[in-house]
Amino acid sequence: MDQFNNKLKRLLWLHFGENPDYPKECEPLFQMISDAFDSDEQEYALLNRIMDLSSKELFDANTELRKRNQELDSLVYTTTHDLRAPLTSILGLLDLIEIALNEEEKADFLAKIKSSAIQLDYFIRDIVDYTHNKKASVLIQEVDFEALIEKCFKKLEFMRNASHVKKQVSIQSTTAFYSDPKRLENLLSNLISNSIKYYNPKAEEPAVELIVSEQENGVNIVCQDNGIGIKKEHHEQVFDMFYRASSTSKGSGIGLYIVREIVEKLGGNISMTSELGIGTTFHVFLPNKVTR
Ligand code: ADP
């Protein structure tokens, strides 16, 4: 009787009392019932696990969907505002050019038009980067940090004030590192362009330094600048979508949001330290996606 399923044992006790004395011929039948109870219990446990899993998946999918919906709302709101603002100013300036009194005034309006067009271009690029990170599949390749960082600097060469900021790079990593180079390029470009955008003209030598160092299962990337810094009260939110940490911020407020999304997609983590008037440092850890 010991070998029987507990539920069956209970039924036998109920029926025959503490020391069941049932006919021996019944044993095979009881064994069959016991096996059936066992298999029922296993199926029930499996069903419970599946239900637990699917309700967790549903909950996660719902949370993700809510987040995406909120993002979409802000995206539509901010996109229409941020695309229209420079466009409206370009249209106004074009009207002014028509009635400009002299060449000097015209040149001034043209410079303002150029600046608005550049702002528009940066914003559209940010949206393209955002969409790329969301949609494109992760493409793992060996990363050449030196070439990649060089490419980012080159791309940002014509940014306003880029020539005022000294660029330093230190790569202390010898093991082959695998990740998604396109996403990594977006990530680094965003961090470097912020260091240029928010450089401190009062600093003795405005600079941005990139340090790549090898870790056990990946790399640490440090992007450090001596720019204007970020007030403590904004530290929590700088990675939020469309968050600008100062009223003088000229960007779309989406750059660091994209950076954090990229880091998440690549399975890493990111943190920031910053002090107003001193500078800002971003620490990024990315795992090596090498396939052994
Ligand atoms: P933006 O397009 O406005 O630069 P980001 O998402 O890249 O947006 O950054 C969010 C805000 O954080 C910026 O508006 C700026 O105020 C602040 N910030 C980001 N990086 C730096 C930095 N290196 N130095 C100073 N402030 C920064």
PDB file of C-alpha atoms and ligand atoms in Angstrom:
ATOM      1  CA  MET A   1       0.000   0.000   0.000  1.00  0.00           C
ATOM      2  CA  ASP A   2       2.988   2.289   0.615  1.00  0.00           C
ATOM      3  CA  GLN A   3       3.674   2.459  -3.106  1.00  0.00           C
ATOM      4  CA  PHE A   4       0.216   3.936  -3.842  1.00  0.00           C
ATOM      5  CA  ASN A   5      -0.548   7.560  -4.599  1.00  0.00           C
ATOM      6  CA  ASN A   6      -1.390   9.575  -1.431  1.00  0.00           C
ATOM      7  CA  LYS A   7      -4.883  10.398  -2.601  1.00  0.00           C
ATOM      8  CA  LEU A   8      -5.634   6.707  -3.117  1.00  0.00           C
ATOM      9  CA  LYS A   9      -4.087   5.837   0.273  1.00  0.00           C
ATOM     10  CA  ARG A  10      -6.417   8.337   1.922  1.00  0.00           C
ATOM     11  CA  LEU A  11      -9.429   6.805   0.164  1.00  0.00           C
ATOM     12  CA  LEU A  12      -8.362   3.302   1.225  1.00  0.00           C
ATOM     13  CA  TRP A  13      -7.925   4.420   4.834  1.00  0.00           C
ATOM     14  CA  LEU A  14     -11.358   6.004   4.765  1.00  0.00           C
ATOM     15  CA  HIS A  15     -12.878   2.847   3.389  1.00  0.00           C
ATOM     16  CA  PHE A  16     -10.935   0.092   5.164  1.00  0.00           C
ATOM     17  CA  GLY A  17      -9.696   1.867   8.271  1.00  0.00           C
ATOM     18  CA  GLU A  18      -6.091   2.270   9.522  1.00  0.00           C
ATOM     19  CA  ASN A  19      -4.935  -1.211   8.602  1.00  0.00           C
ATOM     20  CA  PRO A  20      -6.630  -1.860   5.275  1.00  0.00           C
ATOM     21  CA  ASP A  21      -7.316  -5.486   4.662  1.00  0.00           C
ATOM     22  CA  TYR A  22      -8.455  -5.560   1.089  1.00  0.00           C
ATOM     23  CA  PRO A  23      -8.448  -8.679  -1.098  1.00  0.00           C
ATOM     24  CA  LYS A  24      -5.036  -9.298  -2.748  1.00  0.00           C
ATOM     25  CA  GLU A  25      -6.696  -9.570  -6.209  1.00  0.00           C
ATOM     26  CA  CYS A  26      -7.598  -5.873  -5.937  1.00  0.00           C
ATOM     27  CA  GLU A  27      -3.904  -4.856  -5.824  1.00  0.00           C
ATOM     28  CA  PRO A  28      -3.417  -4.564  -9.666  1.00  0.00           C
ATOM     29  CA  LEU A  29      -6.631  -2.515  -9.922  1.00  0.00           C
ATOM     30  CA  PHE A  30      -5.507  -0.217  -7.086  1.00  0.00           C
ATOM     31  CA  GLN A  31      -2.108   0.117  -8.752  1.00  0.00           C
ATOM     32  CA  MET A  32      -3.812   1.240 -11.972  1.00  0.00           C
ATOM     33  CA  ILE A  33      -5.932   3.786 -10.068  1.00  0.00           C
ATOM     34  CA  SER A  34      -2.837   4.997  -8.217  1.00  0.00           C
ATOM     35  CA  ASP A  35      -0.935   5.471 -11.523  1.00  0.00           C
ATOM     36  CA  ALA A  36      -3.918   7.350 -12.977  1.00  0.00           C
ATOM     37  CA  PHE A  37      -3.969   9.648  -9.914  1.00  0.00           C
ATOM     38  CA  ASP A  38      -0.192  10.198 -10.296  1.00  0.00           C
ATOM     39  CA  SER A  39      -0.482  11.115 -13.927  1.00  0.00           C
ATOM     40  CA  ASP A  40      -3.485  13.428 -13.189  1.00  0.00           C
ATOM     41  CA  GLU A  41      -1.436  15.222 -10.541  1.00  0.00           C
ATOM     42  CA  GLN A  42       1.507  15.637 -12.895  1.00  0.00           C
ATOM     43  CA  GLU A  43      -0.729  17.073 -15.630  1.00  0.00           C
ATOM     44  CA  TYR A  44      -2.352  19.404 -13.132  1.00  0.00           C
ATOM     45  CA  ALA A  45       1.063  20.645 -11.917  1.00  0.00           C
ATOM     46  CA  LEU A  46       2.195  21.172 -15.507  1.00  0.00           C
ATOM     47  CA  LEU A  47      -1.001  23.068 -16.321  1.00  0.00           C
ATOM     48  CA  ASN A  48      -0.468  25.273 -13.274  1.00  0.00           C
ATOM     49  CA  ARG A  49       3.083  26.052 -14.352  1.00  0.00           C
ATOM     50  CA  ILE A  50       1.924  26.926 -17.864  1.00  0.00           C
ATOM     51  CA  MET A  51      -0.808  29.191 -16.468  1.00  0.00           C
ATOM     52  CA  ASP A  52       1.702  30.899 -14.145  1.00  0.00           C
ATOM     53  CA  LEU A  53       4.078  31.406 -17.015  1.00  0.00           C
ATOM     54  CA  SER A  54       1.484  32.737 -19.438  1.00  0.00           C
ATOM     55  CA  SER A  55       0.010  35.139 -16.894  1.00  0.00           C
ATOM     56  CA  LYS A  56       3.536  36.470 -16.167  1.00  0.00           C
ATOM     57  CA  GLU A  57       4.190  36.789 -19.903  1.00  0.00           C
ATOM     58  CA  LEU A  58       0.852  38.556 -20.317  1.00  0.00           C
ATOM     59  CA  PHE A  59       1.661  40.907 -17.454  1.00  0.00           C
ATOM     60  CA  ASP A  60       5.115  41.688 -18.916  1.00  0.00           C
ATOM     61  CA  ALA A  61       3.678  42.188 -22.406  1.00  0.00           C
ATOM     62  CA  ASN A  62       1.027  44.497 -20.977  1.00  0.00           C
ATOM     63  CA  THR A  63       3.616  46.560 -19.062  1.00  0.00           C
ATOM     64  CA  GLU A  64       5.754  46.804 -22.211  1.00  0.00           C
ATOM     65  CA  LEU A  65       2.703  47.821 -24.255  1.00  0.00           C
ATOM     66  CA  ARG A  66       1.794  50.576 -21.773  1.00  0.00           C
ATOM     67  CA  LYS A  67       5.368  51.881 -21.881  1.00  0.00           C
ATOM     68  CA  ARG A  68       5.345  51.847 -25.698  1.00  0.00           C
ATOM     69  CA  ASN A  69       1.984  53.635 -25.770  1.00  0.00           C
ATOM     70  CA  GLN A  70       3.258  56.396 -23.502  1.00  0.00           C
ATOM     71  CA  GLU A  71       6.380  56.696 -25.650  1.00  0.00           C
ATOM     72  CA  LEU A  72       4.259  56.921 -28.780  1.00  0.00           C
ATOM     73  CA  ASP A  73       2.159  59.684 -27.246  1.00  0.00           C
ATOM     74  CA  SER A  74       5.253  61.718 -26.300  1.00  0.00           C
ATOM     75  CA  LEU A  75       6.825  60.929 -29.658  1.00  0.00           C
ATOM     76  CA  VAL A  76       3.844  62.292 -31.588  1.00  0.00           C
ATOM     77  CA  TYR A  77       3.534  65.333 -29.325  1.00  0.00           C
ATOM     78  CA  THR A  78       7.230  66.229 -29.266  1.00  0.00           C
ATOM     79  CA  THR A  79       7.863  65.340 -32.888  1.00  0.00           C
ATOM     80  CA  THR A  80       5.160  67.665 -34.105  1.00  0.00           C
ATOM     81  CA  HIS A  81       6.413  70.428 -31.813  1.00  0.00           C
ATOM     82  CA  ASP A  82      10.143  69.929 -32.418  1.00  0.00           C
ATOM     83  CA  LEU A  83       9.759  69.535 -36.157  1.00  0.00           C
ATOM     84  CA  ARG A  84       7.474  72.519 -36.489  1.00  0.00           C
ATOM     85  CA  ALA A  85       9.509  74.923 -34.316  1.00  0.00           C
ATOM     86  CA  PRO A  86      12.613  75.107 -36.573  1.00  0.00           C
ATOM     87  CA  LEU A  87      10.449  74.921 -39.708  1.00  0.00           C
ATOM     88  CA  THR A  88       8.314  77.842 -38.576  1.00  0.00           C
ATOM     89  CA  SER A  89      11.410  79.832 -37.772  1.00  0.00           C
ATOM     90  CA  ILE A  90      12.921  79.025 -41.214  1.00  0.00           C
ATOM     91  CA  LEU A  91       9.707  80.201 -42.908  1.00  0.00           C
ATOM     92  CA  GLY A  92       9.693  83.422 -40.851  1.00  0.00           C
ATOM     93  CA  LEU A  93      13.350  84.097 -41.626  1.00  0.00           C
ATOM     94  CA  LEU A  94      12.722  83.546 -45.356  1.00  0.00           C
ATOM     95  CA  ASP A  95      10.031  86.249 -45.213  1.00  0.00           C
ATOM     96  CA  LEU A  96      12.506  88.540 -43.467  1.00  0.00           C
ATOM     97  CA  ILE A  97      15.183  87.922 -46.122  1.00  0.00           C
ATOM     98  CA  GLU A  98      12.763  89.180 -48.773  1.00  0.00           C
ATOM     99  CA  ILE A  99      12.533  92.535 -47.048  1.00  0.00           C
ATOM    100  CA  ALA A 100      16.124  92.659 -45.717  1.00  0.00           C
ATOM    101  CA  LEU A 101      17.717  96.084 -45.995  1.00  0.00           C
ATOM    102  CA  ASN A 102      21.257  95.015 -46.814  1.00  0.00           C
ATOM    103  CA  GLU A 103      23.580  92.050 -47.459  1.00  0.00           C
ATOM    104  CA  GLU A 104      24.758  91.950 -43.849  1.00  0.00           C
ATOM    105  CA  GLU A 105      21.210  91.510 -42.580  1.00  0.00           C
ATOM    106  CA  LYS A 106      20.576  88.823 -45.222  1.00  0.00           C
ATOM    107  CA  ALA A 107      23.720  86.923 -44.154  1.00  0.00           C
ATOM    108  CA  ASP A 108      22.569  87.036 -40.535  1.00  0.00           C
ATOM    109  CA  PHE A 109      19.156  85.593 -41.448  1.00  0.00           C
ATOM    110  CA  LEU A 110      20.815  82.907 -43.595  1.00  0.00           C
ATOM    111  CA  ALA A 111      23.030  81.857 -40.684  1.00  0.00           C
ATOM    112  CA  LYS A 112      19.925  81.545 -38.507  1.00  0.00           C
ATOM    113  CA  ILE A 113      18.180  79.479 -41.193  1.00  0.00           C
ATOM    114  CA  LYS A 114      21.204  77.168 -41.323  1.00  0.00           C
ATOM    115  CA  SER A 115      21.166  76.733 -37.562  1.00  0.00           C
ATOM    116  CA  SER A 116      17.431  75.859 -37.608  1.00  0.00           C
ATOM    117  CA  ALA A 117      17.966  73.407 -40.467  1.00  0.00           C
ATOM    118  CA  ILE A 118      20.804  71.733 -38.537  1.00  0.00           C
ATOM    119  CA  GLN A 119      18.568  71.428 -35.483  1.00  0.00           C
ATOM    120  CA  LEU A 120      15.897  69.840 -37.663  1.00  0.00           C
ATOM    121  CA  ASP A 121      18.446  67.441 -39.134  1.00  0.00           C
ATOM    122  CA  TYR A 122      19.703  66.358 -35.680  1.00  0.00           C
ATOM    123  CA  PHE A 123      16.175  65.761 -34.535  1.00  0.00           C
ATOM    124  CA  ILE A 124      15.338  63.617 -37.567  1.00  0.00           C
ATOM    125  CA  ARG A 125      18.594  61.667 -37.106  1.00  0.00           C
ATOM    126  CA  ASP A 126      17.652  60.992 -33.486  1.00  0.00           C
ATOM    127  CA  ILE A 127      14.273  59.644 -34.566  1.00  0.00           C
ATOM    128  CA  VAL A 128      16.010  57.451 -37.193  1.00  0.00           C
ATOM    129  CA  ASP A 129      18.421  56.109 -34.513  1.00  0.00           C
ATOM    130  CA  TYR A 130      15.486  55.494 -32.181  1.00  0.00           C
ATOM    131  CA  THR A 131      13.641  53.530 -34.877  1.00  0.00           C
ATOM    132  CA  HIS A 132      16.774  51.608 -35.863  1.00  0.00           C
ATOM    133  CA  ASN A 133      17.353  50.442 -32.315  1.00  0.00           C
ATOM    134  CA  LYS A 134      13.716  49.436 -31.943  1.00  0.00           C
ATOM    135  CA  LYS A 135      13.308  47.603 -35.220  1.00  0.00           C
ATOM    136  CA  ALA A 136      16.642  46.355 -36.590  1.00  0.00           C
ATOM    137  CA  SER A 137      17.772  42.926 -35.454  1.00  0.00           C
ATOM    138  CA  VAL A 138      20.965  42.738 -33.408  1.00  0.00           C
ATOM    139  CA  LEU A 139      23.894  42.011 -35.735  1.00  0.00           C
ATOM    140  CA  ILE A 140      26.889  40.655 -33.864  1.00  0.00           C
ATOM    141  CA  GLN A 141      30.321  41.340 -35.345  1.00  0.00           C
ATOM    142  CA  GLU A 142      33.828  41.918 -34.063  1.00  0.00           C
ATOM    143  CA  VAL A 143      34.194  45.527 -32.901  1.00  0.00           C
ATOM    144  CA  ASP A 144      37.230  47.605 -33.811  1.00  0.00           C
ATOM    145  CA  PHE A 145      36.982  50.264 -31.096  1.00  0.00           C
ATOM    146  CA  GLU A 146      39.714  52.460 -32.495  1.00  0.00           C
ATOM    147  CA  ALA A 147      38.101  52.665 -35.939  1.00  0.00           C
ATOM    148  CA  LEU A 148      34.621  53.024 -34.466  1.00  0.00           C
ATOM    149  CA  ILE A 149      35.529  55.915 -32.160  1.00  0.00           C
ATOM    150  CA  GLU A 150      37.460  57.592 -34.964  1.00  0.00           C
ATOM    151  CA  LYS A 151      34.362  57.258 -37.185  1.00  0.00           C
ATOM    152  CA  CYS A 152      32.190  58.897 -34.490  1.00  0.00           C
ATOM    153  CA  PHE A 153      34.590  61.817 -34.077  1.00  0.00           C
ATOM    154  CA  LYS A 154      34.711  62.277 -37.850  1.00  0.00           C
ATOM    155  CA  LYS A 155      30.929  62.243 -38.091  1.00  0.00           C
ATOM    156  CA  LEU A 156      30.698  64.958 -35.415  1.00  0.00           C
ATOM    157  CA  GLU A 157      33.523  67.074 -36.815  1.00  0.00           C
ATOM    158  CA  PHE A 158      31.171  69.716 -38.170  1.00  0.00           C
ATOM    159  CA  MET A 159      29.081  70.018 -35.061  1.00  0.00           C
ATOM    160  CA  ARG A 160      28.941  73.478 -33.541  1.00  0.00           C
ATOM    161  CA  ASN A 161      31.906  73.945 -31.124  1.00  0.00           C
ATOM    162  CA  ALA A 162      33.378  70.534 -32.050  1.00  0.00           C
ATOM    163  CA  SER A 163      36.747  72.148 -32.769  1.00  0.00           C
ATOM    164  CA  HIS A 164      36.830  73.686 -29.258  1.00  0.00           C
ATOM    165  CA  VAL A 165      36.738  70.302 -27.524  1.00  0.00           C
ATOM    166  CA  LYS A 166      39.905  68.206 -27.259  1.00  0.00           C
ATOM    167  CA  LYS A 167      39.342  64.514 -27.968  1.00  0.00           C
ATOM    168  CA  GLN A 168      41.268  61.823 -26.145  1.00  0.00           C
ATOM    169  CA  VAL A 169      40.980  58.074 -26.595  1.00  0.00           C
ATOM    170  CA  SER A 170      42.509  55.251 -24.603  1.00  0.00           C
ATOM    171  CA  ILE A 171      41.837  51.647 -25.540  1.00  0.00           C
ATOM    172  CA  GLN A 172      43.123  49.099 -23.026  1.00  0.00           C
ATOM    173  CA  SER A 173      41.542  45.997 -24.481  1.00  0.00           C
ATOM    174  CA  THR A 174      43.270  43.252 -26.447  1.00  0.00           C
ATOM    175  CA  THR A 175      40.702  40.425 -26.487  1.00  0.00           C
ATOM    176  CA  ALA A 176      38.454  40.292 -29.548  1.00  0.00           C
ATOM    177  CA  PHE A 177      35.151  41.910 -28.592  1.00  0.00           C
ATOM    178  CA  TYR A 178      31.845  41.075 -30.266  1.00  0.00           C
ATOM    179  CA  SER A 179      28.706  43.183 -30.204  1.00  0.00           C
ATOM    180  CA  ASP A 180      26.484  45.133 -32.617  1.00  0.00           C
ATOM    181  CA  PRO A 181      28.802  47.788 -34.162  1.00  0.00           C
ATOM    182  CA  LYS A 182      25.975  49.890 -35.624  1.00  0.00           C
ATOM    183  CA  ARG A 183      24.242  50.220 -32.254  1.00  0.00           C
ATOM    184  CA  LEU A 184      27.580  50.829 -30.559  1.00  0.00           C
ATOM    185  CA  GLU A 185      28.268  53.631 -33.031  1.00  0.00           C
ATOM    186  CA  ASN A 186      24.922  55.271 -32.179  1.00  0.00           C
ATOM    187  CA  LEU A 187      25.634  54.906 -28.474  1.00  0.00           C
ATOM    188  CA  LEU A 188      29.126  56.451 -28.666  1.00  0.00           C
ATOM    189  CA  SER A 189      28.026  59.216 -31.064  1.00  0.00           C
ATOM    190  CA  ASN A 190      25.294  60.242 -28.646  1.00  0.00           C
ATOM    191  CA  LEU A 191      27.654  60.384 -25.657  1.00  0.00           C
ATOM    192  CA  ILE A 192      30.405  62.207 -27.550  1.00  0.00           C
ATOM    193  CA  SER A 193      28.022  64.688 -29.182  1.00  0.00           C
ATOM    194  CA  ASN A 194      26.611  65.537 -25.741  1.00  0.00           C
ATOM    195  CA  SER A 195      30.119  66.226 -24.438  1.00  0.00           C
ATOM    196  CA  ILE A 196      30.586  68.622 -27.350  1.00  0.00           C
ATOM    197  CA  LYS A 197      27.091  70.161 -27.112  1.00  0.00           C
ATOM    198  CA  TYR A 198      27.450  70.781 -23.381  1.00  0.00           C
ATOM    199  CA  TYR A 199      31.136  71.767 -23.325  1.00  0.00           C
ATOM    200  CA  ASN A 200      32.172  74.440 -20.873  1.00  0.00           C
ATOM    201  CA  PRO A 201      33.610  77.475 -22.648  1.00  0.00           C
ATOM    202  CA  LYS A 202      35.054  78.587 -19.293  1.00  0.00           C
ATOM    203  CA  ALA A 203      37.081  75.388 -18.839  1.00  0.00           C
ATOM    204  CA  GLU A 204      40.830  75.803 -19.274  1.00  0.00           C
ATOM    205  CA  GLU A 205      40.896  73.054 -21.871  1.00  0.00           C
ATOM    206  CA  PRO A 206      37.442  71.673 -22.797  1.00  0.00           C
ATOM    207  CA  ALA A 207      37.874  67.951 -23.419  1.00  0.00           C
ATOM    208  CA  VAL A 208      36.142  64.630 -23.835  1.00  0.00           C
ATOM    209  CA  GLU A 209      37.913  61.388 -23.077  1.00  0.00           C
ATOM    210  CA  LEU A 210      36.909  57.886 -24.060  1.00  0.00           C
ATOM    211  CA  ILE A 211      38.428  54.970 -22.197  1.00  0.00           C
ATOM    212  CA  VAL A 212      37.736  51.386 -23.233  1.00  0.00           C
ATOM    213  CA  SER A 213      38.977  48.745 -20.812  1.00  0.00           C
ATOM    214  CA  GLU A 214      38.703  44.996 -20.791  1.00  0.00           C
ATOM    215  CA  GLN A 215      36.581  43.200 -18.177  1.00  0.00           C
ATOM    216  CA  GLU A 216      36.109  39.526 -17.460  1.00  0.00           C
ATOM    217  CA  ASN A 217      33.098  39.072 -19.750  1.00  0.00           C
ATOM    218  CA  GLY A 218      33.050  42.289 -21.699  1.00  0.00           C
ATOM    219  CA  VAL A 219      34.263  45.870 -21.800  1.00  0.00           C
ATOM    220  CA  ASN A 220      33.849  49.030 -19.769  1.00  0.00           C
ATOM    221  CA  ILE A 221      33.460  52.214 -21.747  1.00  0.00           C
ATOM    222  CA  VAL A 222      33.940  55.501 -19.942  1.00  0.00           C
ATOM    223  CA  CYS A 223      33.002  58.782 -21.603  1.00  0.00           C
ATOM    224  CA  GLN A 224      34.228  61.639 -19.467  1.00  0.00           C
ATOM    225  CA  ASP A 225      34.046  65.381 -20.074  1.00  0.00           C
ATOM    226  CA  ASN A 226      34.758  68.603 -18.231  1.00  0.00           C
ATOM    227  CA  GLY A 227      31.628  70.270 -19.612  1.00  0.00           C
ATOM    228  CA  ILE A 228      28.905  72.264 -17.896  1.00  0.00           C
ATOM    229  CA  GLY A 229      27.716  69.250 -15.880  1.00  0.00           C
ATOM    230  CA  ILE A 230      24.190  68.327 -14.789  1.00  0.00           C
ATOM    231  CA  LYS A 231      22.389  69.504 -11.630  1.00  0.00           C
ATOM    232  CA  LYS A 232      21.857  66.669  -9.124  1.00  0.00           C
ATOM    233  CA  GLU A 233      18.067  67.060  -9.226  1.00  0.00           C
ATOM    234  CA  HIS A 234      18.065  65.989 -12.912  1.00  0.00           C
ATOM    235  CA  HIS A 235      20.300  62.915 -12.559  1.00  0.00           C
ATOM    236  CA  GLU A 236      17.396  60.477 -12.181  1.00  0.00           C
ATOM    237  CA  GLN A 237      15.590  61.653 -15.290  1.00  0.00           C
ATOM    238  CA  VAL A 238      18.294  62.346 -17.878  1.00  0.00           C
ATOM    239  CA  PHE A 239      17.711  58.920 -19.455  1.00  0.00           C
ATOM    240  CA  ASP A 240      13.967  59.573 -19.859  1.00  0.00           C
ATOM    241  CA  MET A 241      12.506  60.206 -23.267  1.00  0.00           C
ATOM    242  CA  PHE A 242      12.563  63.891 -24.281  1.00  0.00           C
ATOM    243  CA  TYR A 243      14.040  64.977 -20.943  1.00  0.00           C
ATOM    244  CA  ARG A 244      16.234  68.065 -21.083  1.00  0.00           C
ATOM    245  CA  ALA A 245      18.250  68.829 -17.989  1.00  0.00           C
ATOM    246  CA  SER A 246      18.581  72.547 -18.570  1.00  0.00           C
ATOM    247  CA  SER A 247      16.592  75.293 -20.228  1.00  0.00           C
ATOM    248  CA  THR A 248      19.575  75.985 -22.482  1.00  0.00           C
ATOM    249  CA  SER A 249      19.557  72.425 -23.869  1.00  0.00           C
ATOM    250  CA  LYS A 250      19.193  72.641 -27.606  1.00  0.00           C
ATOM    251  CA  GLY A 251      18.793  68.929 -28.336  1.00  0.00           C
ATOM    252  CA  SER A 252      15.776  66.736 -28.804  1.00  0.00           C
ATOM    253  CA  GLY A 253      16.109  65.202 -25.347  1.00  0.00           C
ATOM    254  CA  ILE A 254      16.007  61.738 -26.859  1.00  0.00           C
ATOM    255  CA  GLY A 255      19.759  60.974 -27.124  1.00  0.00           C
ATOM    256  CA  LEU A 256      20.316  59.452 -23.677  1.00  0.00           C
ATOM    257  CA  TYR A 257      17.036  57.577 -23.918  1.00  0.00           C
ATOM    258  CA  ILE A 258      18.336  55.912 -27.099  1.00  0.00           C
ATOM    259  CA  VAL A 259      21.670  55.245 -25.358  1.00  0.00           C
ATOM    260  CA  ARG A 260      19.960  53.441 -22.487  1.00  0.00           C
ATOM    261  CA  GLU A 261      17.746  51.437 -24.855  1.00  0.00           C
ATOM    262  CA  ILE A 262      20.815  50.378 -26.863  1.00  0.00           C
ATOM    263  CA  VAL A 263      22.676  49.334 -23.712  1.00  0.00           C
ATOM    264  CA  GLU A 264      19.649  47.265 -22.636  1.00  0.00           C
ATOM    265  CA  LYS A 265      19.381  45.660 -26.062  1.00  0.00           C
ATOM    266  CA  LEU A 266      23.063  44.703 -25.924  1.00  0.00           C
ATOM    267  CA  GLY A 267      22.635  43.231 -22.440  1.00  0.00           C
ATOM    268  CA  GLY A 268      24.798  45.781 -20.603  1.00  0.00           C
ATOM    269  CA  ASN A 269      24.318  48.534 -18.050  1.00  0.00           C
ATOM    270  CA  ILE A 270      24.961  52.264 -17.809  1.00  0.00           C
ATOM    271  CA  SER A 271      25.435  54.795 -15.033  1.00  0.00           C
ATOM    272  CA  MET A 272      26.262  58.473 -14.832  1.00  0.00           C
ATOM    273  CA  THR A 273      27.969  60.833 -12.433  1.00  0.00           C
ATOM    274  CA  SER A 274      27.937  64.566 -12.962  1.00  0.00           C
ATOM    275  CA  GLU A 275      28.707  67.754 -11.124  1.00  0.00           C
ATOM    276  CA  LEU A 276      27.527  71.162 -12.184  1.00  0.00           C
ATOM    277  CA  GLY A 277      30.424  73.208 -13.536  1.00  0.00           C
ATOM    278  CA  ILE A 278      32.843  70.278 -13.248  1.00  0.00           C
ATOM    279  CA  GLY A 279      31.786  67.714 -15.825  1.00  0.00           C
ATOM    280  CA  THR A 280      29.976  64.498 -16.600  1.00  0.00           C
ATOM    281  CA  THR A 281      31.062  60.853 -16.778  1.00  0.00           C
ATOM    282  CA  PHE A 282      29.153  57.931 -18.257  1.00  0.00           C
ATOM    283  CA  HIS A 283      30.144  54.355 -17.398  1.00  0.00           C
ATOM    284  CA  VAL A 284      28.911  51.679 -19.774  1.00  0.00           C
ATOM    285  CA  PHE A 285      29.464  47.941 -19.385  1.00  0.00           C
ATOM    286  CA  LEU A 286      28.823  45.775 -22.437  1.00  0.00           C
ATOM    287  CA  PRO A 287      29.081  41.987 -22.437  1.00  0.00           C
ATOM    288  CA  ASN A 288      31.217  40.241 -25.037  1.00  0.00           C
ATOM    289  CA  LYS A 289      28.768  38.475 -27.339  1.00  0.00           C
ATOM    290  CA  VAL A 290      31.456  36.138 -28.630  1.00  0.00           C
ATOM    291  CA  THR A 291      29.972  32.814 -29.776  1.00  0.00           C
ATOM    292  CA  ARG A 292      32.271  30.024 -28.632  1.00  0.00           C
TER     293      ARG A 292
HETATM  294  P1  ADP B   1      19.622  66.301 -25.805  1.00  0.00           P
HETATM  295  O1  ADP B   1      19.269  65.947 -27.197  1.00  0.00           O
HETATM  296  O2  ADP B   1      18.766  67.388 -25.235  1.00  0.00           O
HETATM  297  O3  ADP B   1      21.073  66.544 -25.629  1.00  0.00           O
HETATM  298  P2  ADP B   1      19.920  63.875 -24.229  1.00  0.00           P
HETATM  299  O4  ADP B   1      18.882  62.844 -23.977  1.00  0.00           O
HETATM  300  O5  ADP B   1      21.115  63.458 -24.989  1.00  0.00           O
HETATM  301  O6  ADP B   1      19.160  65.047 -24.948  1.00  0.00           O
HETATM  302  O7  ADP B   1      20.366  64.465 -22.832  1.00  0.00           O
HETATM  303  C1  ADP B   1      19.371  64.852 -21.904  1.00  0.00           C
HETATM  304  C2  ADP B   1      19.822  66.090 -21.170  1.00  0.00           C
HETATM  305  O8  ADP B   1      20.904  65.759 -20.291  1.00  0.00           O
HETATM  306  C3  ADP B   1      20.341  67.186 -22.076  1.00  0.00           C
HETATM  307  O9  ADP B   1      19.290  68.019 -22.492  1.00  0.00           O
HETATM  308  C4  ADP B   1      21.358  67.905 -21.186  1.00  0.00           C
HETATM  309  O10 ADP B   1      20.703  68.891 -20.402  1.00  0.00           O
HETATM  310  C5  ADP B   1      21.870  66.803 -20.260  1.00  0.00           C
HETATM  311  N1  ADP B   1      23.188  66.238 -20.690  1.00  0.00           N
HETATM  312  C6  ADP B   1      23.399  65.100 -21.366  1.00  0.00           C
HETATM  313  N2  ADP B   1      24.715  64.848 -21.535  1.00  0.00           N
HETATM  314  C7  ADP B   1      25.370  65.884 -20.958  1.00  0.00           C
HETATM  315  C8  ADP B   1      26.748  66.211 -20.783  1.00  0.00           C
HETATM  316  N3  ADP B   1      27.740  65.430 -21.239  1.00  0.00           N
HETATM  317  N4  ADP B   1      27.047  67.353 -20.109  1.00  0.00           N
HETATM  318  C9  ADP B   1      26.049  68.141 -19.619  1.00  0.00           C
HETATM  319  N5  ADP B   1      24.731  67.888 -19.747  1.00  0.00           N
HETATM  320  C10 ADP B   1      24.385  66.772 -20.406  1.00  0.00           C
END
